[in-house]
Every structure is written in structure tokens, then in C-alpha cells.
Tab-separated table of C-alpha atoms in Angstrom:
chain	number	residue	atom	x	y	z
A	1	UNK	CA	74.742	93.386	-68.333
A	2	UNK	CA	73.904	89.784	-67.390
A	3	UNK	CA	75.180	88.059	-64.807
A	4	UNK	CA	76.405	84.646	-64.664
A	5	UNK	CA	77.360	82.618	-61.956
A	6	UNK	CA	79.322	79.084	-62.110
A	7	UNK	CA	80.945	76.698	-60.421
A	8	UNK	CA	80.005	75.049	-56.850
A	9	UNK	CA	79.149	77.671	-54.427
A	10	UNK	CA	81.773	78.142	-51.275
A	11	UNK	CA	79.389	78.786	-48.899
A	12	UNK	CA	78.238	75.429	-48.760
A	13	UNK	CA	81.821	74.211	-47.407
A	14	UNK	CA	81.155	76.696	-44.609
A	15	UNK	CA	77.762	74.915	-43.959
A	16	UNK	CA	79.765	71.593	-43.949
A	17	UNK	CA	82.161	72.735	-41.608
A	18	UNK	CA	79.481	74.235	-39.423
A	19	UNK	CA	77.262	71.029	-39.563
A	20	UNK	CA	80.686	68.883	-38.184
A	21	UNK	CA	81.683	71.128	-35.659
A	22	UNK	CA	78.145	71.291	-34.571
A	23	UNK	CA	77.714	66.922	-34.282
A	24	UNK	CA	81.009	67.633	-32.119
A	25	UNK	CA	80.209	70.319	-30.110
A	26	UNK	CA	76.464	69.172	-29.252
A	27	UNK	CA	77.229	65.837	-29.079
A	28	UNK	CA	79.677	66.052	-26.132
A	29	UNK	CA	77.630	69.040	-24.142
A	30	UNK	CA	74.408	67.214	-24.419
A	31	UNK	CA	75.847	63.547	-24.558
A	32	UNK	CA	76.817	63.017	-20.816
A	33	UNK	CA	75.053	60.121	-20.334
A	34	UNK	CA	77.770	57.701	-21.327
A	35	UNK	CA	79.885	59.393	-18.641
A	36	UNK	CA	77.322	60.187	-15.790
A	37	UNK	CA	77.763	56.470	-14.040
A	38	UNK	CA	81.034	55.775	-14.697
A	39	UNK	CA	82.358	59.237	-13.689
A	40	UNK	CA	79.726	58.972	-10.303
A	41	UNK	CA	81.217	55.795	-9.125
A	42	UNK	CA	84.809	56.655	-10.187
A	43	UNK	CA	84.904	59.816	-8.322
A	44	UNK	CA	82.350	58.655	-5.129
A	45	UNK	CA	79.922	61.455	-6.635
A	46	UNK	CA	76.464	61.082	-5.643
A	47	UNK	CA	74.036	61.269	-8.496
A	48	UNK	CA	72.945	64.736	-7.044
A	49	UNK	CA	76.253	66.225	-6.643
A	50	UNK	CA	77.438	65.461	-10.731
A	51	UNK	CA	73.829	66.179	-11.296
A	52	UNK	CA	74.568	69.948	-9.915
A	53	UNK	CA	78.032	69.571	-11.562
A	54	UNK	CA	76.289	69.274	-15.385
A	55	UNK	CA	73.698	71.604	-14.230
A	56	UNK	CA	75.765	74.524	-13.725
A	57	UNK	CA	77.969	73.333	-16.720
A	58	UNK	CA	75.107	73.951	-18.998
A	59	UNK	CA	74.561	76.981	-17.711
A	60	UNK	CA	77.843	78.276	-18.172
A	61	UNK	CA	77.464	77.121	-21.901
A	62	UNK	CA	74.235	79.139	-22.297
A	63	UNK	CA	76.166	82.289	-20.239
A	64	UNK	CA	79.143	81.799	-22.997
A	65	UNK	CA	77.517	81.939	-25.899
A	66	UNK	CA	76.616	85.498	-25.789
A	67	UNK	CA	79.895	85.984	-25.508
A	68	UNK	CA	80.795	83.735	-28.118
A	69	UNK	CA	78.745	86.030	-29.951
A	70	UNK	CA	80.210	89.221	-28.871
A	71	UNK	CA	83.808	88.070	-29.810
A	72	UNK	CA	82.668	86.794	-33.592
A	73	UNK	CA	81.589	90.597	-34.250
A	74	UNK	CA	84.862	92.005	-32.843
A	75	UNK	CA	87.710	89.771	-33.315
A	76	UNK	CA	86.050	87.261	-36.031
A	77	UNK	CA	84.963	83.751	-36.454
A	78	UNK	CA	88.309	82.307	-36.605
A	79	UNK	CA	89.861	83.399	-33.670
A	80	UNK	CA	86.395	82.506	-31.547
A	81	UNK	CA	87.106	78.625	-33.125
A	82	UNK	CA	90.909	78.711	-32.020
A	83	UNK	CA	90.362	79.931	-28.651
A	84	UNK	CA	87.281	77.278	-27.629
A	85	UNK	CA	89.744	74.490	-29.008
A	86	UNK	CA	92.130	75.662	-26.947
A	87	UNK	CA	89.750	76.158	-24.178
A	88	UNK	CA	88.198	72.737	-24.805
A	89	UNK	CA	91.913	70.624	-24.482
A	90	UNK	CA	92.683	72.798	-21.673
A	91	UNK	CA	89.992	71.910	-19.500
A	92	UNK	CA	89.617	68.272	-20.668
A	93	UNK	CA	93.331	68.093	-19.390
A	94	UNK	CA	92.470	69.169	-15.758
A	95	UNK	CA	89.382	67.479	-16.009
A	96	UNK	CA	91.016	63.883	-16.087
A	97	UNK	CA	93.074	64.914	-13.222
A	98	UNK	CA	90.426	66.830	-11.509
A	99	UNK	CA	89.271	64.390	-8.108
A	100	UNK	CA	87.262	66.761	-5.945
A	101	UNK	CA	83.718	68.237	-6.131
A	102	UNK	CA	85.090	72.130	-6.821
A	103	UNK	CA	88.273	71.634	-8.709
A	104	UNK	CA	85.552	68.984	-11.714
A	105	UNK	CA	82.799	71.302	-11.100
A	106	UNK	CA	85.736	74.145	-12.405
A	107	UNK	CA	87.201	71.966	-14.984
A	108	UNK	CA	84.559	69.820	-16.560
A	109	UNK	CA	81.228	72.116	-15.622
A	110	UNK	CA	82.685	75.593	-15.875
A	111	UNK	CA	85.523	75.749	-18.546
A	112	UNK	CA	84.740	73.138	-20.612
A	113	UNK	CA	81.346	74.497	-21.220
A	114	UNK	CA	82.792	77.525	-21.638
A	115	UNK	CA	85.292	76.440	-24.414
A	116	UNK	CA	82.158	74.078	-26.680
A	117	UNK	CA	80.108	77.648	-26.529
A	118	UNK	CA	82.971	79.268	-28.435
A	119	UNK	CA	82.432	76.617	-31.211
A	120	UNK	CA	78.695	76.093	-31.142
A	121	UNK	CA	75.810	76.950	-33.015
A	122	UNK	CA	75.689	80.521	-32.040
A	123	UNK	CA	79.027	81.255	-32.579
A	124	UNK	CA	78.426	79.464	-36.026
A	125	UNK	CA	74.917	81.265	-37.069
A	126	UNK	CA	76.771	85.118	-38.261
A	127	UNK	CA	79.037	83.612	-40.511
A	128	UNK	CA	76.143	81.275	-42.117
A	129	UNK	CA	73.591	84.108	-42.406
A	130	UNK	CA	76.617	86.630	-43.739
A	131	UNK	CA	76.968	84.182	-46.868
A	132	UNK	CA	73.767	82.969	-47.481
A	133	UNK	CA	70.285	84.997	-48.162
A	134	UNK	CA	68.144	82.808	-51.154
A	135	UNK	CA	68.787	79.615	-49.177
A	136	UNK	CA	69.465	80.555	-45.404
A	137	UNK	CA	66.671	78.978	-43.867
A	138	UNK	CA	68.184	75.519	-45.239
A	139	UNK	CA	71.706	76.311	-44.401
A	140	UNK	CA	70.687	77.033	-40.673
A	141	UNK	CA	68.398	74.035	-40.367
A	142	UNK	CA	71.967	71.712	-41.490
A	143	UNK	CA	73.355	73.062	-37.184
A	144	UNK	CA	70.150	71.658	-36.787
A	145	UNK	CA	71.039	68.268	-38.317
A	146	UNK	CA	74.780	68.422	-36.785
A	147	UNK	CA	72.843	68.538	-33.537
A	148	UNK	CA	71.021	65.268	-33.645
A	149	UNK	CA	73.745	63.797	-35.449
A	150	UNK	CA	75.895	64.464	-32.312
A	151	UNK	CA	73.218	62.838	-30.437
A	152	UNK	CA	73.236	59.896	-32.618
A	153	UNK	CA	76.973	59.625	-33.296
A	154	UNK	CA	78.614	60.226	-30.358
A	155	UNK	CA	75.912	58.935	-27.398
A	156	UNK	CA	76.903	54.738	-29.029
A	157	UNK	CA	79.961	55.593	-29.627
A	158	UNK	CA	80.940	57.486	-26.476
A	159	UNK	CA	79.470	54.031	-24.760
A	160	UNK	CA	81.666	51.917	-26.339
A	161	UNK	CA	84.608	53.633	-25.760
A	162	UNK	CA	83.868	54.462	-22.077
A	163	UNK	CA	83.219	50.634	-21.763
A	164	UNK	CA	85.884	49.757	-23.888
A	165	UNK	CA	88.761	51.685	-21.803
A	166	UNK	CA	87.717	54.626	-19.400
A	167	UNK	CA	85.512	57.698	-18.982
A	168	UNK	CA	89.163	59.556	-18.665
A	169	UNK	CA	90.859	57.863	-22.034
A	170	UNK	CA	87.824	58.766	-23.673
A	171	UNK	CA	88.002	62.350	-23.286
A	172	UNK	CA	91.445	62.714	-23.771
A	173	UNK	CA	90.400	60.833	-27.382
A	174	UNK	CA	87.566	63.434	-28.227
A	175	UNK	CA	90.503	66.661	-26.612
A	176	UNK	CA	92.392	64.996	-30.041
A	177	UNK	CA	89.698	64.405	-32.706
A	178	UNK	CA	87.961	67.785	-31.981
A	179	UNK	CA	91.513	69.418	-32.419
A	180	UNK	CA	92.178	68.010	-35.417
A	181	UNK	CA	88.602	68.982	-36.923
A	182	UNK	CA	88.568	72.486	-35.644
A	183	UNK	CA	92.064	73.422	-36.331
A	184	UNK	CA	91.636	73.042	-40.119
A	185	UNK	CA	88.283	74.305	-40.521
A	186	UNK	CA	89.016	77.655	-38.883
A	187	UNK	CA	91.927	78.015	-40.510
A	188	UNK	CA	91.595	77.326	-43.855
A	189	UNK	CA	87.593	77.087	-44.396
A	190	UNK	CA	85.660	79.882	-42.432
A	191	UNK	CA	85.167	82.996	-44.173
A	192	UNK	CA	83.509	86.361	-42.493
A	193	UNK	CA	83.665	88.089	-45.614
A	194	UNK	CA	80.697	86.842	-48.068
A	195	UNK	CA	80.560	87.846	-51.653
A	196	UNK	CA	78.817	90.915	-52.395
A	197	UNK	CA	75.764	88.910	-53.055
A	198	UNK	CA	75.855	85.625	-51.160
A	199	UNK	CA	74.244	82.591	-52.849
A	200	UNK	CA	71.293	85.104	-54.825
A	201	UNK	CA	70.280	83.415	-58.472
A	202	UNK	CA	71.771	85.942	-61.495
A	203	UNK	CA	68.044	87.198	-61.928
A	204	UNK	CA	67.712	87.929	-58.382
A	205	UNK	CA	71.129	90.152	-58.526
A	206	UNK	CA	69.879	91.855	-61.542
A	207	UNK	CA	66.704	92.786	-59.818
A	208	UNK	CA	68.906	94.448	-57.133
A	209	UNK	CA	69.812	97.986	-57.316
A	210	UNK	CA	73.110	97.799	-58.396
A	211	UNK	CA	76.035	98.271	-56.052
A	212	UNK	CA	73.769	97.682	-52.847
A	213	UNK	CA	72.345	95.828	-50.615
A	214	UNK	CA	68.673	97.178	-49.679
A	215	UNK	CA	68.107	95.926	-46.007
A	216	UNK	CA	64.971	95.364	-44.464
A	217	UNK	CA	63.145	97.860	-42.284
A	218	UNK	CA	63.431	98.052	-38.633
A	219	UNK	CA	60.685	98.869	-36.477
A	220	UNK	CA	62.139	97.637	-32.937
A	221	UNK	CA	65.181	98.285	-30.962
A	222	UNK	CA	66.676	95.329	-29.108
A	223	UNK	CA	65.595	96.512	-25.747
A	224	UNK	CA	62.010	97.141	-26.876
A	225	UNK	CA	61.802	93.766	-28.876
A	226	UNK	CA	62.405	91.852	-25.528
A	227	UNK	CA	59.053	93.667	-23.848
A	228	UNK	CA	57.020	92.139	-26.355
A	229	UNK	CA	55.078	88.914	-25.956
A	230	UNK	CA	56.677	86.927	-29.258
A	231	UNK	CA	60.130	87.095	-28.229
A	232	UNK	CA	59.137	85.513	-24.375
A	233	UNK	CA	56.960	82.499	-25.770
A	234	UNK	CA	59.981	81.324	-27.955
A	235	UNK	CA	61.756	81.736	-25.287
A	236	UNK	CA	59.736	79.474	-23.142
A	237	UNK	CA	59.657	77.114	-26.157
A	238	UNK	CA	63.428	76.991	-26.157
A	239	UNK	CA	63.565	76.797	-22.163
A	240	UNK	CA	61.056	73.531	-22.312
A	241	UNK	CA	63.402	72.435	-25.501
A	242	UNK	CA	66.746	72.739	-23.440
A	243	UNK	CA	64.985	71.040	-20.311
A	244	UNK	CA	64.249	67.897	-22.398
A	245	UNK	CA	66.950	67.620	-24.728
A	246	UNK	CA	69.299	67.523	-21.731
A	247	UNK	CA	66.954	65.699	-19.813
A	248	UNK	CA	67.305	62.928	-22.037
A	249	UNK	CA	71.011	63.431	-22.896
A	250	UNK	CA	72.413	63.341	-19.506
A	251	UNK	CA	69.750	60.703	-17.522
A	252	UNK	CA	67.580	59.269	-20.748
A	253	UNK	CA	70.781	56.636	-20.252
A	254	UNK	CA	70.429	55.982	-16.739
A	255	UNK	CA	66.776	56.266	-16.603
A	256	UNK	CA	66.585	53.093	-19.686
A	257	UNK	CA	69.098	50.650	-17.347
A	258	UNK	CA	67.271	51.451	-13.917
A	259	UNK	CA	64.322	50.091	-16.166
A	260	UNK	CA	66.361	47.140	-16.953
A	261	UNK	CA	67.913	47.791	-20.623
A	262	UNK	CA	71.455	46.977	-20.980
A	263	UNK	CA	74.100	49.955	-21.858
A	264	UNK	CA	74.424	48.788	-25.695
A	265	UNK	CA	70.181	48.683	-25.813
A	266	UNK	CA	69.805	52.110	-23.669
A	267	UNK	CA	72.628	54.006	-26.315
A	268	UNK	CA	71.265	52.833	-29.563
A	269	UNK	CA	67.144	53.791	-28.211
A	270	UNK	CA	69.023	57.429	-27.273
A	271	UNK	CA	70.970	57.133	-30.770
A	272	UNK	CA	68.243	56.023	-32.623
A	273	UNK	CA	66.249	59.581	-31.922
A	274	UNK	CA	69.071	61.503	-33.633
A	275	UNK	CA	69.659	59.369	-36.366
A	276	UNK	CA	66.050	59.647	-37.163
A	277	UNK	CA	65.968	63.534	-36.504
A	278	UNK	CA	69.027	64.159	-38.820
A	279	UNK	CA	66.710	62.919	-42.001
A	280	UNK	CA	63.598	64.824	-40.544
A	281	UNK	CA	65.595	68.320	-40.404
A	282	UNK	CA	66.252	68.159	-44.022
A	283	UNK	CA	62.420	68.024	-45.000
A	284	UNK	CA	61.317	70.149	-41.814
A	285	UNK	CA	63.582	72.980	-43.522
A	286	UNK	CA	61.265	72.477	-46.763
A	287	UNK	CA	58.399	72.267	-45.260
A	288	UNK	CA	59.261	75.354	-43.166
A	289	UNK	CA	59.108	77.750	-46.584
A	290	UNK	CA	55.486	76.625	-47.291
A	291	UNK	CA	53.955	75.514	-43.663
A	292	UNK	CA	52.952	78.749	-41.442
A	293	UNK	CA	55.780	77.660	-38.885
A	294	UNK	CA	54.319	78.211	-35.708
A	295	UNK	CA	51.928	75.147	-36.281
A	296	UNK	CA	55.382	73.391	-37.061
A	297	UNK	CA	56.785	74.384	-34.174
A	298	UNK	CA	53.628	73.311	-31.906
A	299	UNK	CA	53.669	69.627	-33.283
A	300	UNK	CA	57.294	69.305	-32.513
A	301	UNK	CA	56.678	70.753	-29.107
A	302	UNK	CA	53.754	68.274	-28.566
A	303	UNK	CA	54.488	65.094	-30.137
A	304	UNK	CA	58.057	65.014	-28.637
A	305	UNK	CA	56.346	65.555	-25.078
A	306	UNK	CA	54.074	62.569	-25.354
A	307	UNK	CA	57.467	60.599	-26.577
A	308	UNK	CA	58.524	61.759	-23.051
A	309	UNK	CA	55.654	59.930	-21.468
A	310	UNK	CA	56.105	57.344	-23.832
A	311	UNK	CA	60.231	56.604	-22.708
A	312	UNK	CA	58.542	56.078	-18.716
A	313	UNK	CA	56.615	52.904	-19.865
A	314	UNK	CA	58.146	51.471	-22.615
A	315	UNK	CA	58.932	47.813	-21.584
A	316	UNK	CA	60.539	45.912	-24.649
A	317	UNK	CA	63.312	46.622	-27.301
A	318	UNK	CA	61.090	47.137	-30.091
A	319	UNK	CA	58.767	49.340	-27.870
A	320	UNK	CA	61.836	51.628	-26.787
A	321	UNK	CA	62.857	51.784	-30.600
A	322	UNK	CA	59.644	52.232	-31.903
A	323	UNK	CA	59.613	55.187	-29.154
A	324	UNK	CA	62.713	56.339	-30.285
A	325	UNK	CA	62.084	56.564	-33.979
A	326	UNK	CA	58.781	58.264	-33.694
A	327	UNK	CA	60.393	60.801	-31.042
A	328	UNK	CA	62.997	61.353	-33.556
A	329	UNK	CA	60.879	62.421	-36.677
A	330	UNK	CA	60.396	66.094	-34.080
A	331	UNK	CA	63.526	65.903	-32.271
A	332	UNK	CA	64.856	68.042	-34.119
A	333	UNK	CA	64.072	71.957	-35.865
A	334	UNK	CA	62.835	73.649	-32.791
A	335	UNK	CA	65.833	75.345	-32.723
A	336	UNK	CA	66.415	76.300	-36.601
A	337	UNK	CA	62.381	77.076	-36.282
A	338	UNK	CA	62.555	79.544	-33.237
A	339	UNK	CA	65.087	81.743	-34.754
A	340	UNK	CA	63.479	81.313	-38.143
A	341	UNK	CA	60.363	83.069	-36.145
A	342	UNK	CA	62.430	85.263	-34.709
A	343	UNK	CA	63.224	86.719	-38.129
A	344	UNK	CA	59.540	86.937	-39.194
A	345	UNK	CA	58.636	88.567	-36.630
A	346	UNK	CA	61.602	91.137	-35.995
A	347	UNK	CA	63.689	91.198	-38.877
A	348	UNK	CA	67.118	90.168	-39.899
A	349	UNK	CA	68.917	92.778	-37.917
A	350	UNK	CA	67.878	91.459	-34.421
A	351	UNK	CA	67.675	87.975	-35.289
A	352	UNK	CA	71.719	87.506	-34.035
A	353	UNK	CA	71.228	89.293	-30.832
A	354	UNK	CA	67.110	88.202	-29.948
A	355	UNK	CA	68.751	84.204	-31.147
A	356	UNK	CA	71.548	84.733	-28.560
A	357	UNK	CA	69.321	85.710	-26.003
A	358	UNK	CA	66.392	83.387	-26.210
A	359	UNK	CA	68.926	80.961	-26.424
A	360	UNK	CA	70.020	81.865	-23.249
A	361	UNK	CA	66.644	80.288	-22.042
A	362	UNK	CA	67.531	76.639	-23.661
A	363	UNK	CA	70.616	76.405	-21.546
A	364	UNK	CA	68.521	77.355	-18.137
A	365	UNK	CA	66.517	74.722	-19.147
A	366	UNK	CA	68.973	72.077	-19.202
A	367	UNK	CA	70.397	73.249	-16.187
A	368	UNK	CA	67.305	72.801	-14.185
A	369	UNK	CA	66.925	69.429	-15.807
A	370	UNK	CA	70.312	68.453	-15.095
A	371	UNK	CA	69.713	68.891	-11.519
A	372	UNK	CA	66.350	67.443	-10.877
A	373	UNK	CA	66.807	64.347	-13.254
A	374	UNK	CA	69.384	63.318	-10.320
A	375	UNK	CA	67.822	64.479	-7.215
A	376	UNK	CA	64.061	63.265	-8.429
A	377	UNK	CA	65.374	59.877	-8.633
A	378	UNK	CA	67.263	59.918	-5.239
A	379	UNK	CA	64.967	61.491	-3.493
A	380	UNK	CA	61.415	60.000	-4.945
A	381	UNK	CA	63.170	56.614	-6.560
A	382	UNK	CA	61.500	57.597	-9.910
A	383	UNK	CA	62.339	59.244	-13.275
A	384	UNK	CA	58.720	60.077	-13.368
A	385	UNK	CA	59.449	63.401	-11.389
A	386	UNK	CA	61.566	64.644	-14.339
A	387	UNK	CA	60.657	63.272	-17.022
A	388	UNK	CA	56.646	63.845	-16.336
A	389	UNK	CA	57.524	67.244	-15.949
A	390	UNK	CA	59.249	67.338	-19.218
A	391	UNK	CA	56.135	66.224	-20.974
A	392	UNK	CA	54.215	68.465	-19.335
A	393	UNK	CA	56.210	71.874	-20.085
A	394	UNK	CA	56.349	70.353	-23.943
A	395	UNK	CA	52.509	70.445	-24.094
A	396	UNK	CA	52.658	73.617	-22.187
A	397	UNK	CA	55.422	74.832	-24.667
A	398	UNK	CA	53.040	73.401	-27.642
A	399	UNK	CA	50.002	75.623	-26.739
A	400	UNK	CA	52.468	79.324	-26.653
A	401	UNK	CA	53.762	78.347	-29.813
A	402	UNK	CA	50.125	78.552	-31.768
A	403	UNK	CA	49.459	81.904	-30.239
A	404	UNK	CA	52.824	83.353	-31.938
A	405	UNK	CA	52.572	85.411	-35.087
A	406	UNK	CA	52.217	83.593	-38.443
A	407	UNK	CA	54.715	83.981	-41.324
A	408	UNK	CA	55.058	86.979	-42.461
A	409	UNK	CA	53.849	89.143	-39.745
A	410	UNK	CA	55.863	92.291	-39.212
A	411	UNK	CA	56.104	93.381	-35.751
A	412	UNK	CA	55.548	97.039	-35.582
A	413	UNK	CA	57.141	100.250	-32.985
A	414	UNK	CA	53.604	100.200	-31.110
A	415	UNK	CA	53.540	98.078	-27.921
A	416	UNK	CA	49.789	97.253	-28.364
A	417	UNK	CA	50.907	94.886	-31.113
A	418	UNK	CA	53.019	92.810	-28.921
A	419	UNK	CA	49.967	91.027	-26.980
């Protein structure tokens, strides 16, 4: 019997969704820059102390999403969605109020971190890889593109409306836009249950054996896939992708107006890589299907740590732009790349669970970065500590990534094949 199939395909609403709550969700965990002065010299925080504050915070939003992650599998995606928003308002609310060191590190680091896990990109990835199998590389790569848009959205605009009114009116704004975004799409949009066979063309379903899926072979457990040497260099990857992303999110800011760019010049250079790394995702998740990825994933490592050397000495507008859009172009994919590996290498099965986990290693980056982007400068009087250093563990980062497997290879039960 042939089969047809019509009409615009659902799971692309999901992807929507995903990509929205994603610019969201990344753009206010990895956008503090806006706040970091204003909330400093409002609350007589040294740049240390909210350093240490954002530091754990990120953290805590690596520790979550696990969790995140735990709770999609049991109770669903929707309910995960409803309780971050909640979450989210909750600790926005006591953050605004919040005036010492413990009760803001509790409130802005610790639950609020806790609340964007619950709606970000890992909490996102099951449902996306439940309804899509032809095209699931692409539909991943679009978190990938609500990322940098985050960067590139909310980093000017977060600016102007910190500058405009206050750090405090401003999050109570984003507490009501993020509610009225999430509430709908969990609600009404997200879907656990896929059709029997996701976004497959009608010859590709009649080439299935009817009335089943086949799934891939297994040859590793979860515990045995973490011994091996794949899963710990994309790991490292992500940890030197976490330490400059967040690097650049939370002090890239600071470190452009202690080199004498105004606020409105120092937002749109930051902007400017994300707007130019939400058009490069779309052809990076093309280009993925034909380049052998780990050579992907090296140039984005390496040209986006000499863009970090590049940031320390750029001296004019059209330098720090030029900077900026050339950064952008590999901003972007590491992520959607890493956990595209991941599959290569250990099949479908683990991806969720390895992703998770290697994620994990992102979010200790940006912690550490957090921190010593605020004590480098007060205790050297130079961004060169932390920001060197982030060029540096991108090179390093760029070098582990050629010496993963290529597409294709299939890890196998023997640990002699993990080296």
C-alpha cells in the first residue's frame, strides 16, 4: 500500500517553540552583562563577590539540567516547562528584593538557575529527537540558533532597558514576557508523543518493516561509555565552550567599557556575534551531513579562540565589529556538533543521557569563568588573565577535537577501541 503524507508537518511548531524558549532561556543565563555593573554598584557588591554569585549560578544550571532531564522522562515535557516558569517568576520576585550576599546568591544564583534549566536546551532535546529522525540533525542545530539569538536579542536590548529604568524593573519585565511565552507553548504546543514515524519521507516508511521501529545496535552501557576517551574530549570541548561563552556573556561587557567603548557600542559588538552566529547555524547544520564533523568542530574551537585574543586589542568601532562578525560566523554549533558526535560515536540510545552529562562540563566551565573574569581584573587590573586563558583552552579544545572519531565510526564493547 503506498503511503502518502500531506500537509505541513507539526513537528516543526515544536522546533519553533523550542528555538523561542531557547533565545529566552540562554539569553538571560548567559546575558548578565547588562546587569553585572548596575547590580555591583546597586547592591555595594564587589566585582568578585557577584562574580562568585554568577559563578555558582551557572553551576547550579549545569547541576539542574540533569534533572531537568530526569523529570521530562517521568512526568513529561509539559510539566518540566510549567514548573521552571514558575520557578523562574518565583525567584526573580525575591531576587528584586533580595539585598544581601546569601539571600541574591539564593535567589538570583541558585533558584533562578535552577528554574531556566527546566526550560533549556536539554530539557528541550527528548521531545525534538522523539519527533524527528530524517531531519534531526537540523532540528537540533535551530536550539543552536535560539542560543545566539538570545545573545543577540536580549544582550542590546537588556542594555537599554537596564539604562532606560532599572536592573530590578527589567527583570520583573522578562518574569512577564517569559510567562507569557512559556505558558502557551507548553500547554498547547509540546507534544511527547510523535507519530509512529516522525518526519520519515513515504519511501522511507515503506522501506520499514511494517509496524516497527528497528533501533540501532548498542554496544556500550552508560557507565562504560564514560571510561572511554571520545566521550571526555567533548567534554573538554564543551568545558572550554561554556568557559568562553560565559566569559564573554557576563564580562565581554565590562571588559569593552574598561577599554573605553560606550554601553550602546560594547552591546551591539556582544550582539553583533549572535546575530551573525544565528545565520551561520543554519548552513553549519548542512554542512554537518557532508563535512566529517570533527574538523568542523576544531575550526569552531580555533577560530573563535583567536577572536578571543582578537576582543583584548581591538581599539576602534569597526575593529570591535569586524571582530565581532568574524567571531560570530563559529560562535555558534559546538553545541548541536558535540552531541551530533556523541551519536556517531555511541548511538541514539545514549545520546540523551552522554548529552546531559557532557553538558554538565559546559556549565563548570562558565562557572570557573564567571569567577576569574572578576577576580583577574581586581586582582591583576587586566582582562588578559581571563580572556588569554580562554583563547588558550579554545586552541587546546581545537587540537582534542581532531583526534575524535570521524563520522560514522561505531564505538564497539572492547575498551582498546576507546584510545
Amino acid at each position: 500500500m503506498a503511503v502518502t503524507r500531506t500537509g505541513w508537518y507539526f513537528g516543526w511548531n515544536i522546533v519553533a517553540a523550542a528555538t523561542l524558549l531557547t533565545l529566552l532561556t540562554v539569553g538571560m543565563r548567559m546575558g548578565v552583562g547588562p546587569f553585572f555593573l548596575p547590580m555591583a554598584q546597586d547592591l555595594g557588591f564587589s566585582r568578585s563577590l557577584l562574580s562568585g554569585i554568577v559563578a555558582i549560578g551557572m553551576l547550579c544550571y549545569g547541576l539542574g539540567m540533569p534533572v531537568a532531564g530526569i523529570l521530562v522522562a517521568r512526568r513529561g515535557t509539559r510539566f518540566v516547562l510549567l514548573l521552571g516558569t514558575a520557578i523562574v517568576v518565583a525567584s526573580i520576585i525575591w531576587t528584586v528584593n533580595a539585598r544581601g550576599p546569601v539571600s541574591f546568591l539564593l535567589a538570583f544564583g541558585v533558584l533562578l538557575s535552577v528554574g531556566l534549566a527546566f526550560t533549556s536546551p536539554v530539557a528541550l532535546t527528548p521531545v525534538l529527537t522523539q519527533w524527528f529522525t530524517r531531519r534531526r540533525g537540523m532540528a537540533l542545530f535551530f536550539l543552536s540558533t535560539g542560543s545566539m539569538a538570545g545573545i543577540a536579542v536580549l544582550t542590546p536590548v537588556l542594555t537599554i532597558a537596564v539604562e532606560s529604568t532599572t536592573w530590578q524593573t527589567t527583570l520583573l519585565g522578562f518574569a512577564v514576557v517569559f510567562t507569557v511565552m512559556t505558558v502557551p507553548i507548553a500547554l498547547f504546543v509540546m507534544r511527547d508523543q510523535a507519530p509512529p514515524h516522525t518526519d520519515l519521507t513515504p519511501e522511507q516508511i515503506a522501506a520499514k518493516p511494517a509496524g516497527r521501529r528497528t533501533p540501532l545496535p548498542e554496544s556500550l552501557t552508560f557507565r562504560a561509555a564514560t571510561r572511554t576517551a571520545p566521550f571526555w574530549k567533548i567534554t573538554l570541548g564543551l568545558f572550554a565552550c561554556g568557559f568562553s561563552m560565559n566569559l564573554l556573556g557576563t564580562h565581554g561587557m565590562p571588559m569593552l567599557m574598561d577599554h573605553g567603548f560606550d554601553a550602546t557600542t560594547s552591546s551591539l559588538g556582544i550582539g553583533l556575534i549572535g546575530l551573525v552566529a544565528i545565520f551561520s547555524t543554519l548552513v553549519m547544520g548542512r554542512v554537518s551531513d557532508v563535512l566529517p564533523r570533527r574538523k568542523i568542530l576544531a575550526s569552531i574551537y580555533l577560530i573563535r579562540g583567536l577572536g578571543f585574543f582578537a576582543l583584548m586589542v581591538v581599539g576602534t568601532h569597526w575593529e570591535l565589529y569586524v571582530a565581532a562578525a568574524v567571531g560570530g560566523v563559529v560562535w555558534a554549533g559546538s553545541i548541536a556538533m558535540s552531541s551530533a558526535i556523541l551519536a556517531d560515536v555511541y548511538g541514539v540510545r545514549l545520546v540523551g543521557v552522554l548529552y546531559g552529562c557532557a553538558y554538565l562540563g559546559h556549565q563548570v566551565g562558565a562557572m570557573i569563568s564567571s569567577w576569574l573574569g572578576g577576580w583577574g581584573f581586581e586582582t591583576f587590573g587586566t582582562h588578559w588573565v581571563a580572556f588569554g586563558s580562554a583563547g588558550v583552552i579554545l586552541l587546546l579544545a581545537a587540537l582534542l577535537s581532531l583526534r575524535l572519531p570521524v563520522q560514522g565510526y561505531t564505538l564497539m564493547a572492547s575498551p582498546r577501541m576507546a584510545h
